[in-house]
Short mmCIF file of C-alpha atoms in Angstrom, two decimals:
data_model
loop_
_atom_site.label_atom_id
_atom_site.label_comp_id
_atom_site.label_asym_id
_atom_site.label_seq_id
_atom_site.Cartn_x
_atom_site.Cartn_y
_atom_site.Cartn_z
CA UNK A 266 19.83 0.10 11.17
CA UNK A 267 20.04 1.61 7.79
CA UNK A 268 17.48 0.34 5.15
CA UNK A 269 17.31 0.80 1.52
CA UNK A 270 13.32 0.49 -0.06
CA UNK A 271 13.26 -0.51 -3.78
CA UNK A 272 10.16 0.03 -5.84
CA UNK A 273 9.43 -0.45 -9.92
CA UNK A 274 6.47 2.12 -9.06
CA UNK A 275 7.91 5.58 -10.04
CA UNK A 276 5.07 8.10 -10.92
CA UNK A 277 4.73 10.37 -14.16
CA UNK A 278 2.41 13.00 -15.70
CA UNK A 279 -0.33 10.24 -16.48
CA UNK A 280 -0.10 8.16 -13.46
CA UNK A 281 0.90 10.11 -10.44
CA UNK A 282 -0.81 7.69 -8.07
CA UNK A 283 1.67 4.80 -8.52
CA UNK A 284 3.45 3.35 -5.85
CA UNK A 285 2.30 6.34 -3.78
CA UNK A 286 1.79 3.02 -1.05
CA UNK A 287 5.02 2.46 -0.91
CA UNK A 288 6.54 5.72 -0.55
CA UNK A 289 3.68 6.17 2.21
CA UNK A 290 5.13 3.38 4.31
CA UNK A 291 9.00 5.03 4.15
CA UNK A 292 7.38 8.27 4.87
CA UNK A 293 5.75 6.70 7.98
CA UNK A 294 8.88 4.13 8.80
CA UNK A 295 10.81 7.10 8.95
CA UNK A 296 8.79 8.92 11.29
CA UNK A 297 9.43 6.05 13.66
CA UNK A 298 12.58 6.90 14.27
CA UNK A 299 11.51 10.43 14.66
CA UNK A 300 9.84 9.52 17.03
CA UNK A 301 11.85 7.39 19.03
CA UNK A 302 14.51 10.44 19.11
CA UNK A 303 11.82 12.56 20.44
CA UNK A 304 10.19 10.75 22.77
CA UNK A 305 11.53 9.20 26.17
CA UNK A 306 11.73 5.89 27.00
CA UNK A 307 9.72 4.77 30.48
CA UNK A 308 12.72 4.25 32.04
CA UNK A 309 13.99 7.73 30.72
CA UNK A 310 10.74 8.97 32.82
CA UNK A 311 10.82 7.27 35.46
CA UNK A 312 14.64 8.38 36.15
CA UNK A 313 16.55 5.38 34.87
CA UNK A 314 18.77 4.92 31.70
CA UNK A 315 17.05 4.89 28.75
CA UNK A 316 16.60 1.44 26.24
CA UNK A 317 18.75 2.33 23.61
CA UNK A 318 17.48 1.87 20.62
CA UNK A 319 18.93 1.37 16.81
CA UNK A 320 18.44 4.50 14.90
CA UNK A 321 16.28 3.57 11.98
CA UNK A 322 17.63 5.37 8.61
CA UNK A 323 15.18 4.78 5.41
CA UNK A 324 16.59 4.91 1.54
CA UNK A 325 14.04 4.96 -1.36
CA UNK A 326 15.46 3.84 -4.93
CA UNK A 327 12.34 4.18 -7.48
CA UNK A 328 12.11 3.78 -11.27
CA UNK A 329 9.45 3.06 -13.89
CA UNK A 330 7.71 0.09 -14.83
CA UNK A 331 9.04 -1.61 -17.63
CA UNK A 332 12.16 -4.23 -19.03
CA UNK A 333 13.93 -1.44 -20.38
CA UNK A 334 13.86 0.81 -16.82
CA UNK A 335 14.75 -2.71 -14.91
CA UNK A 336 18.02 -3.10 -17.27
CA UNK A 337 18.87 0.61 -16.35
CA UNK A 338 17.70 0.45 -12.66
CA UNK A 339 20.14 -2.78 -11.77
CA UNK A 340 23.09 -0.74 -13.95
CA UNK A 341 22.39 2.92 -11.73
CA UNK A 342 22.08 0.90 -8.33
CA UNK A 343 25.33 -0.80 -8.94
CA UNK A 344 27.02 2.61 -9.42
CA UNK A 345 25.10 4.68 -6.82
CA UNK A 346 24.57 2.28 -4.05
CA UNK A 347 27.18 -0.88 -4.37
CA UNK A 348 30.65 0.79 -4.77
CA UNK A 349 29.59 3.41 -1.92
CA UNK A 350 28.60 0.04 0.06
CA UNK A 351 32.13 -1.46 -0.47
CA UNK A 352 34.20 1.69 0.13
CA UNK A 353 32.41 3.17 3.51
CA UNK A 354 32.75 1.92 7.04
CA UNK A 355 30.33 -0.99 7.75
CA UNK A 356 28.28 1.46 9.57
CA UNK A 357 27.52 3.27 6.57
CA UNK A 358 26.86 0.49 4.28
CA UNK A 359 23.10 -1.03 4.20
CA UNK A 360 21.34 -3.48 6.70
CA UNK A 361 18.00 -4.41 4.92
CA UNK A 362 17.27 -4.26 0.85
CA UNK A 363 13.95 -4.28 0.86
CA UNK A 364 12.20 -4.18 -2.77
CA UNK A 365 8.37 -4.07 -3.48
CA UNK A 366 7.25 -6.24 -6.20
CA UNK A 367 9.10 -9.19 -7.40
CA UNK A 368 10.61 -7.95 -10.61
CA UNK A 369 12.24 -4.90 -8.42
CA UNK A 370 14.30 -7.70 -6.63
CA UNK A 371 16.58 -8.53 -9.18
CA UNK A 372 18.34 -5.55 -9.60
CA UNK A 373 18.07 -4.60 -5.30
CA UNK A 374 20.58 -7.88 -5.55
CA UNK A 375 23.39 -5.57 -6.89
CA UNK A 376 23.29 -3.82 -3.32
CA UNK A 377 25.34 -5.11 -0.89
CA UNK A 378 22.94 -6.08 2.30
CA UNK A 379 23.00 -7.98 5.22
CA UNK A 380 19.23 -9.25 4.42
CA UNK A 381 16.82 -9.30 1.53
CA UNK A 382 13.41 -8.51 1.93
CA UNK A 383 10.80 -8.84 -0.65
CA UNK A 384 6.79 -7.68 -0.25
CA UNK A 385 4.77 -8.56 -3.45
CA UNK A 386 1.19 -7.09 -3.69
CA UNK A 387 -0.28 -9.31 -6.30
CA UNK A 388 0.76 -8.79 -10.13
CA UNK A 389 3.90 -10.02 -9.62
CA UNK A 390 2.61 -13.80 -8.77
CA UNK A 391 -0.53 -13.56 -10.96
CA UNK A 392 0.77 -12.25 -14.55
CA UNK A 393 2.49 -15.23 -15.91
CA UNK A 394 6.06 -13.84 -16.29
CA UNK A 395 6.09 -11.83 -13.15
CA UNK A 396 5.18 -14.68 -11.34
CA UNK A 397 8.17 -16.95 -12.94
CA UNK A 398 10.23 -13.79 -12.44
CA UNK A 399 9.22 -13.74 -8.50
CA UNK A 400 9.54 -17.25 -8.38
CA UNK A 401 12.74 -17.56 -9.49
CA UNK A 402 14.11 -14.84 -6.72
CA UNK A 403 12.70 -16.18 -4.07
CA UNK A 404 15.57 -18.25 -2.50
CA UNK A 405 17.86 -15.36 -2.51
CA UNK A 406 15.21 -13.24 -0.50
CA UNK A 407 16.64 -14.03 3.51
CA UNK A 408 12.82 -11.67 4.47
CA UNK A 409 9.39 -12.82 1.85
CA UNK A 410 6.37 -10.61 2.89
CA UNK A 411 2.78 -10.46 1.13
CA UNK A 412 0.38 -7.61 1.60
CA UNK A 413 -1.93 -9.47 3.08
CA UNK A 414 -3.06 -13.59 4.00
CA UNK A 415 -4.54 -14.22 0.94
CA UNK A 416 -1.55 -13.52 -0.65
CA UNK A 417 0.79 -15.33 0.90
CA UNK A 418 -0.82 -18.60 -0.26
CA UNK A 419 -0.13 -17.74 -3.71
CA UNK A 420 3.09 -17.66 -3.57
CA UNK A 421 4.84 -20.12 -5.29
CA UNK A 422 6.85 -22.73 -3.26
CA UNK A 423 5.54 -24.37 -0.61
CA UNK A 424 8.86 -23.19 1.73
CA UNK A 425 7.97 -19.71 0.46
CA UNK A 426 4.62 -20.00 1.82
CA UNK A 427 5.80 -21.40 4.91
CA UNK A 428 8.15 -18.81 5.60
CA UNK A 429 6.19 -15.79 4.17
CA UNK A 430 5.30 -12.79 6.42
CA UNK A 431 2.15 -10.75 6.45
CA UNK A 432 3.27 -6.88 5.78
CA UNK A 433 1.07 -4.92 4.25
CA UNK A 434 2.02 -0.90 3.59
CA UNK A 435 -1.06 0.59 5.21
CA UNK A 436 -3.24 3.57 4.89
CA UNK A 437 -2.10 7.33 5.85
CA UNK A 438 -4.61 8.18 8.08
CA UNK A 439 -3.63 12.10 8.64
CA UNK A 440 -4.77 12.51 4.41
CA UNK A 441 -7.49 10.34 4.57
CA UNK A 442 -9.87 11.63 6.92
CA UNK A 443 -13.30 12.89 7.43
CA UNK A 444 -13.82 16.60 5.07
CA UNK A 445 -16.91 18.48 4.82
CA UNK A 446 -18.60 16.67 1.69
CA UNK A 447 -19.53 20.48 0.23
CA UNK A 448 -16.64 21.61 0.64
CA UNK A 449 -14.87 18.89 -1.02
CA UNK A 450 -17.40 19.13 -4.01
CA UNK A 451 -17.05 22.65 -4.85
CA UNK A 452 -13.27 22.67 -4.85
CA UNK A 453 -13.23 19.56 -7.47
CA UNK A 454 -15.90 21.67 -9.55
CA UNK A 455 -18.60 18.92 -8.63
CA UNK A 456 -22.55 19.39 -8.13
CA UNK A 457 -23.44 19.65 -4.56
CA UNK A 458 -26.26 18.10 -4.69
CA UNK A 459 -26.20 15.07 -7.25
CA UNK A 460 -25.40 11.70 -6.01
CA UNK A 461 -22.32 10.77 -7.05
CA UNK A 462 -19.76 7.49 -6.70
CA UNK A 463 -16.62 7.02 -6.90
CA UNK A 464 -14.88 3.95 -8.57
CA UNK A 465 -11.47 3.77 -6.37
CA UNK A 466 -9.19 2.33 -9.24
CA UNK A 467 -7.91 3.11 -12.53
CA UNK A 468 -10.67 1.97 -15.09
CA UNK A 469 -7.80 0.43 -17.58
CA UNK A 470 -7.04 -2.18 -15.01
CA UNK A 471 -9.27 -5.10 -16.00
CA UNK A 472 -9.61 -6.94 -12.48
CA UNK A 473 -10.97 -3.60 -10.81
CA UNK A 474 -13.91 -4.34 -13.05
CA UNK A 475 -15.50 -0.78 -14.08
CA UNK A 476 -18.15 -2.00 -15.93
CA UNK A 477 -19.45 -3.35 -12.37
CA UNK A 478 -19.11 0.10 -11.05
CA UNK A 479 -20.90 1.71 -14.32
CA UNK A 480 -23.68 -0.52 -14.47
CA UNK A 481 -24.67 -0.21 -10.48
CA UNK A 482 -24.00 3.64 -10.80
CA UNK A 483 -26.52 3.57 -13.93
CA UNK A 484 -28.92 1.33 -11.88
CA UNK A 485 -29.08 3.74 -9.17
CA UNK A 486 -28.82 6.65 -11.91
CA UNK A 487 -25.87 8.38 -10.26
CA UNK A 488 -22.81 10.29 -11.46
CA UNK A 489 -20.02 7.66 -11.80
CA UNK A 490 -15.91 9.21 -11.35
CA UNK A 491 -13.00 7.31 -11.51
CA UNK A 492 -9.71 7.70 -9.84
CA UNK A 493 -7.07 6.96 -12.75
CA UNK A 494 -4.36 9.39 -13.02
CA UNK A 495 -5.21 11.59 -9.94
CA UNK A 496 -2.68 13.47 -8.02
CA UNK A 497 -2.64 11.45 -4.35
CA UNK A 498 -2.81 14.74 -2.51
CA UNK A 499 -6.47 15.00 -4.30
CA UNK A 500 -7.40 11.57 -3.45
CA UNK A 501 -9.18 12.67 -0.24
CA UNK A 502 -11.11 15.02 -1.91
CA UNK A 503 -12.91 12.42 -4.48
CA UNK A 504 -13.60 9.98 -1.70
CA UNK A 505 -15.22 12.98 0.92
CA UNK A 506 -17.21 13.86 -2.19
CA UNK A 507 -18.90 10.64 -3.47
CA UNK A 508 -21.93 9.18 -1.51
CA UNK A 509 -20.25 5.88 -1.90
CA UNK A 510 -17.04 4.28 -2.94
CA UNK A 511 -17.28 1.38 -5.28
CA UNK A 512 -14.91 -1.46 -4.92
CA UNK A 513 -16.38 -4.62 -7.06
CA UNK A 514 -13.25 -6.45 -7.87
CA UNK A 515 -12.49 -9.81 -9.28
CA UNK A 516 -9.32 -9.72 -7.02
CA UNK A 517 -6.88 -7.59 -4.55
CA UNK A 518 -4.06 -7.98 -3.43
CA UNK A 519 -4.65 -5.95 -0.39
CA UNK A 520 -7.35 -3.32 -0.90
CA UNK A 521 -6.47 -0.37 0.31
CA UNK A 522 -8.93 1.95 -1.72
CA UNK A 523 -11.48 0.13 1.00
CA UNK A 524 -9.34 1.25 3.84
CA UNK A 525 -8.96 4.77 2.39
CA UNK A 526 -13.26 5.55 2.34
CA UNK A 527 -13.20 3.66 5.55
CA UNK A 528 -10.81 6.51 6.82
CA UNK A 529 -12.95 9.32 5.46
CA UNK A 530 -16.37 7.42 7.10
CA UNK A 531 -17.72 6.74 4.02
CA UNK A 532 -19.59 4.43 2.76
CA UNK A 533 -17.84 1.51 0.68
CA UNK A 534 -19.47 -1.58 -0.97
CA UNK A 535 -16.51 -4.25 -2.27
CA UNK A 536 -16.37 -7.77 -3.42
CA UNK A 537 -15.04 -9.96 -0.35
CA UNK A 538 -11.26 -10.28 -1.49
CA UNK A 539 -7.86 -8.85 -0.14
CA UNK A 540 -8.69 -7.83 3.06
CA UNK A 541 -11.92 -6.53 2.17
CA UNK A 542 -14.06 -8.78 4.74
CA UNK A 543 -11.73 -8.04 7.95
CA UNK A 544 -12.14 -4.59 6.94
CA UNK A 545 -15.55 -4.20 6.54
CA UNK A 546 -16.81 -6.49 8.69
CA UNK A 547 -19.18 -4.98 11.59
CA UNK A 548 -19.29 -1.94 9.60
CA UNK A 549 -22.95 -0.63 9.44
CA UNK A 550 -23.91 0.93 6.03
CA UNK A 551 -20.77 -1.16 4.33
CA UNK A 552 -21.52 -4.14 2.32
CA UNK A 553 -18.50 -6.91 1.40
CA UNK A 554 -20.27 -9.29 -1.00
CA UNK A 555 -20.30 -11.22 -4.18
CA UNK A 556 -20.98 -8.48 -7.04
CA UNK A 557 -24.28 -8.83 -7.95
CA UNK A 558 -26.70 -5.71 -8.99
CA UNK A 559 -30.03 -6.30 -7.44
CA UNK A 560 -28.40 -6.34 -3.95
CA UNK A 561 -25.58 -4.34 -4.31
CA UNK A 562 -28.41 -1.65 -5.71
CA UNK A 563 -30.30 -2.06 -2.24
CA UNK A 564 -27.62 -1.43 -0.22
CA UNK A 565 -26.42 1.56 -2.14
CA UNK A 566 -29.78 3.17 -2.88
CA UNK A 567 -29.80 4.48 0.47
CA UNK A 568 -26.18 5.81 0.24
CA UNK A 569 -27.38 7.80 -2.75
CA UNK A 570 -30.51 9.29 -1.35
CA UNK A 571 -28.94 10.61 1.41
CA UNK A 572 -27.01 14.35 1.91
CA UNK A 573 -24.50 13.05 3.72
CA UNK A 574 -24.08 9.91 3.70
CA UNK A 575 -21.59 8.33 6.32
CA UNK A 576 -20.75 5.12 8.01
CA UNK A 577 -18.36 4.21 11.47
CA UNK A 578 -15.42 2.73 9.53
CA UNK A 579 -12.13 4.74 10.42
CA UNK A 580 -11.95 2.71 13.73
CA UNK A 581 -11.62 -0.45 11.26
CA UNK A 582 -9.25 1.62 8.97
CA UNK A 583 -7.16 2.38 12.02
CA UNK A 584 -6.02 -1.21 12.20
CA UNK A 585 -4.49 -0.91 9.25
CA UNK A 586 -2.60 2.53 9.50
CA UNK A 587 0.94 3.48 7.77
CA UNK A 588 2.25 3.72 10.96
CA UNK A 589 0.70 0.60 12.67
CA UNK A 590 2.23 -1.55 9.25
CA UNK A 591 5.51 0.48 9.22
CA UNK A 592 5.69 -1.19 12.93
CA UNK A 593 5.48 -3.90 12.03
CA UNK A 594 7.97 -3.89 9.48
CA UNK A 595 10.37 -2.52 11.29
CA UNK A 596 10.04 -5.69 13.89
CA UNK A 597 10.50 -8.13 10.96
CA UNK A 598 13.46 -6.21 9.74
CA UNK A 599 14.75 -6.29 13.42
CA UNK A 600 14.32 -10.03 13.77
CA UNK A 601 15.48 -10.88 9.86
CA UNK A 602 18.49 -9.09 10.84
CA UNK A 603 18.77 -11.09 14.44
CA UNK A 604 18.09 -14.47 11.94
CA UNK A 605 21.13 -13.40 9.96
CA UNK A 606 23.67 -13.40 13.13
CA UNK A 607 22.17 -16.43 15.05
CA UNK A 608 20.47 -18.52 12.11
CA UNK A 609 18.20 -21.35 13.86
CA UNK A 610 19.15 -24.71 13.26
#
C-alpha cells in the first residue's frame, strides 16, 4: 500500500514547530512497516507460513501556509506526483492521498489515488473561509477523519458527520519523556531554582489565551515562558523544566501540548476541551477545568512550591501515542481501500 501525506504546515526560521504533528505520525506510520519486516508473524514462530502482509510505503508533500503557496502546491503536485502516477505500473502509482487540513485537499485532488482521505484539526472548520473551503471538498474525500470527537461534530454536513472517523496524529513518546528538571534548566540557560511555567502554545494565537496563562503565572508570582517559534527537538526541554504546563484555552482541536507534559510527568492544568478531560482525567496533581484564577491558583500553588514537581500522567499519554494513532490509521486506510473494491450497498 503506498500512501502519499499532504500537509499546508511546512516550517521556517520563525515557526519551526508547525505541522511537526503531522510529520510525527509519517515518521511513526512508517516505522510500522519497519516493523512488520522485522518482526515475525505468530505463525512465522510457531513454524507455519507467515500472514502476509501489504508493505506500507509513506510519501510526505509539505508547503507553506498561504493562497499563494496553495496555487503553487496544486501546480508542483501535478508535475511531480500525477504524470509519474499515469506513466508507472499500477504498483507504483498511489493508494491513499491523505491531506491534513481542509484547504491542503484541493490541490492532493491533482494526484491520482484510489481513496481520499482528509483529517482536519480545527481551523479549517472554525475560520469562516476555511470552513466553506473544507466544506465544499468534502464529497470528493472517499476517507473524512477529525482529530478527535469533538471535532467531528463540527463538521459541516450531517453525512460528513455521520461518516467521519476519529484519527488523531498522536504524541511521540520516545522525545517526550521524563528528564532531570536541572538538567533541563541549565542547558536552556534557566534558574534552577525559580518556579517557572510554561504556556504550551504560541502566544499570537488568540484561542490559546496567554493572558490566562500571564495572569495565573503573576498570581502565583512565577516566571511565565512561552513555546512560539521553538525548535521541536527543544520542546522536551521547556516542558521537563517548568513546574507546570499551562493549557487555558477557549478551544482545541485535539490538545496535544496536554499529552506532551503528560508524557514528561508533569504537571498540566487545561480548560476541559479537545481531549483534555479523557486525558487528564484520574490524573492526581492535574486539573481540567473552566479557567478561572482563584482555583486554578490553588491547584497550581502547590506545583510551584515544590522542587520537583511531578504527577502519574504518561500512562494516560500512552493512549494516545504516534504509534498507537498511526495504527489506527493505517486500519482505516486498509478498510477505505477495501470500501473502494466492494462499496456497501
Amino acid at each position: 500500500m503506498r500512501a502519499l501525506v499532504v500537509s499546508n504546515m511546512l516550517p521556517d526560521a520563525a515557526h519551526p514547530e508547525r505541522g511537526r504533528f503531522v510529520r510525527d505520525q509519517v515518521a511513526a506510520l512508517r516505522q510500522l512497516d519497519d516493523v512488520r519486516r522485522t518482526q515475525p508473524t505468530n505463525e512465522a514462530r510457531d513454524g507455519a507460513p507467515a500472514a502476509q502482509h501489504d508493505a506500507l510505503e509513506v510519501e510526505l508533500y509539505e508547503f507553506a501556509p498561504g493562497a499563494r503557496q496553495l496555487a503553487r502546491a496544486a501546480a508542483d503536485m501535478r508535475r511531480r506526483f500525477a504524470r509519474r502516477g499515469a506513466d508507472r505500473a499500477p504498483s507504483a502509482r498511489f493508494d491513499i492521498v491523505h491531506a491534513h487540513f481542509g484547504l491542503a485537499a484541493w490541490p492532493a485532488l491533482a494526484i491520482p489515488a484510489r481513496v481520499r482521505a482528509l483529517t482536519v484539526h480545527g481551523t479549517d472548520l472554525r475560520h469562516p473561509r476555511t470552513r466553506i473551503a473544507t466544506a465544499a471538498v468534502l464529497p470528493l474525500i472517499d476517507l473524512v477523519a477529525a482529530v478527535s470527537e469533538e471535532l467531528v461534530q463540527e463538521l459541516p454536513g450531517r453525512a460528513a458527520r455521520r461518516r467521519a472517523e476519529v484519527l488523531p496524529c498522536g504524541v511521540d513518546v520516545e522525545r517526550f519523556r521524563t528528564l532531570d528538571r536541572a538538567r533541563a534548566r541549565a542547558e536552556l540557560g534557566l534558574d534552577p531554582d525559580k518556579p517557572i511555567l510554561l504556556f504550551a502554545a504560541d502566544p499570537a494565537r488568540a484561542s490559546k489565551r496567554y493572558d490566562r496563562a500571564l495572569a495565573l503565572a503573576q498570581a502565583v508570582e512565577a516566571q511565565l515562558y512561552a513555546l512560539g517559534g521553538v525548535e521541536p527537538e527543544r520542546v522536551p526541554l521547556w516542558v521537563n523544566a517548568a513546574n507546570a504546563v499551562l493549557v487555558p484555552s477557549e478551544r482545541e482541536g485535539f490538545g496535544l501540548a496536554v499529552l506532551e507534559a503528560l508524557a514528561c510527568d508533569v504537571p498540566v492544568l487545561a480548560t476541559p476541551v479537545g481531549i483534555h478531560a479523557d486525558a487528564l482525567a484520574g490524573v492526581d496533581g492535574a486539573l481540567c477545568a473552566p479557567f478561572e484564577i482563584a482555583s486554578w491558583r490553588a491547584a497550581l500553588e502547590p506545583h510551584v512550591h515544590a522542587h520537583d514537581p511531578r504527577v502519574q500522567g504518561r500512562a494516560s499519554a500512552l493512549r494516545y501515542s504516534a504509534h498507537a494513532m498511526a495504527e489506527r490509521v493505517a486500519v482505516s486506510w486498509r478498510s477505505a481501500l477495501v470500501r473502494s473494491v466492494h462499496p456497501s450497498g
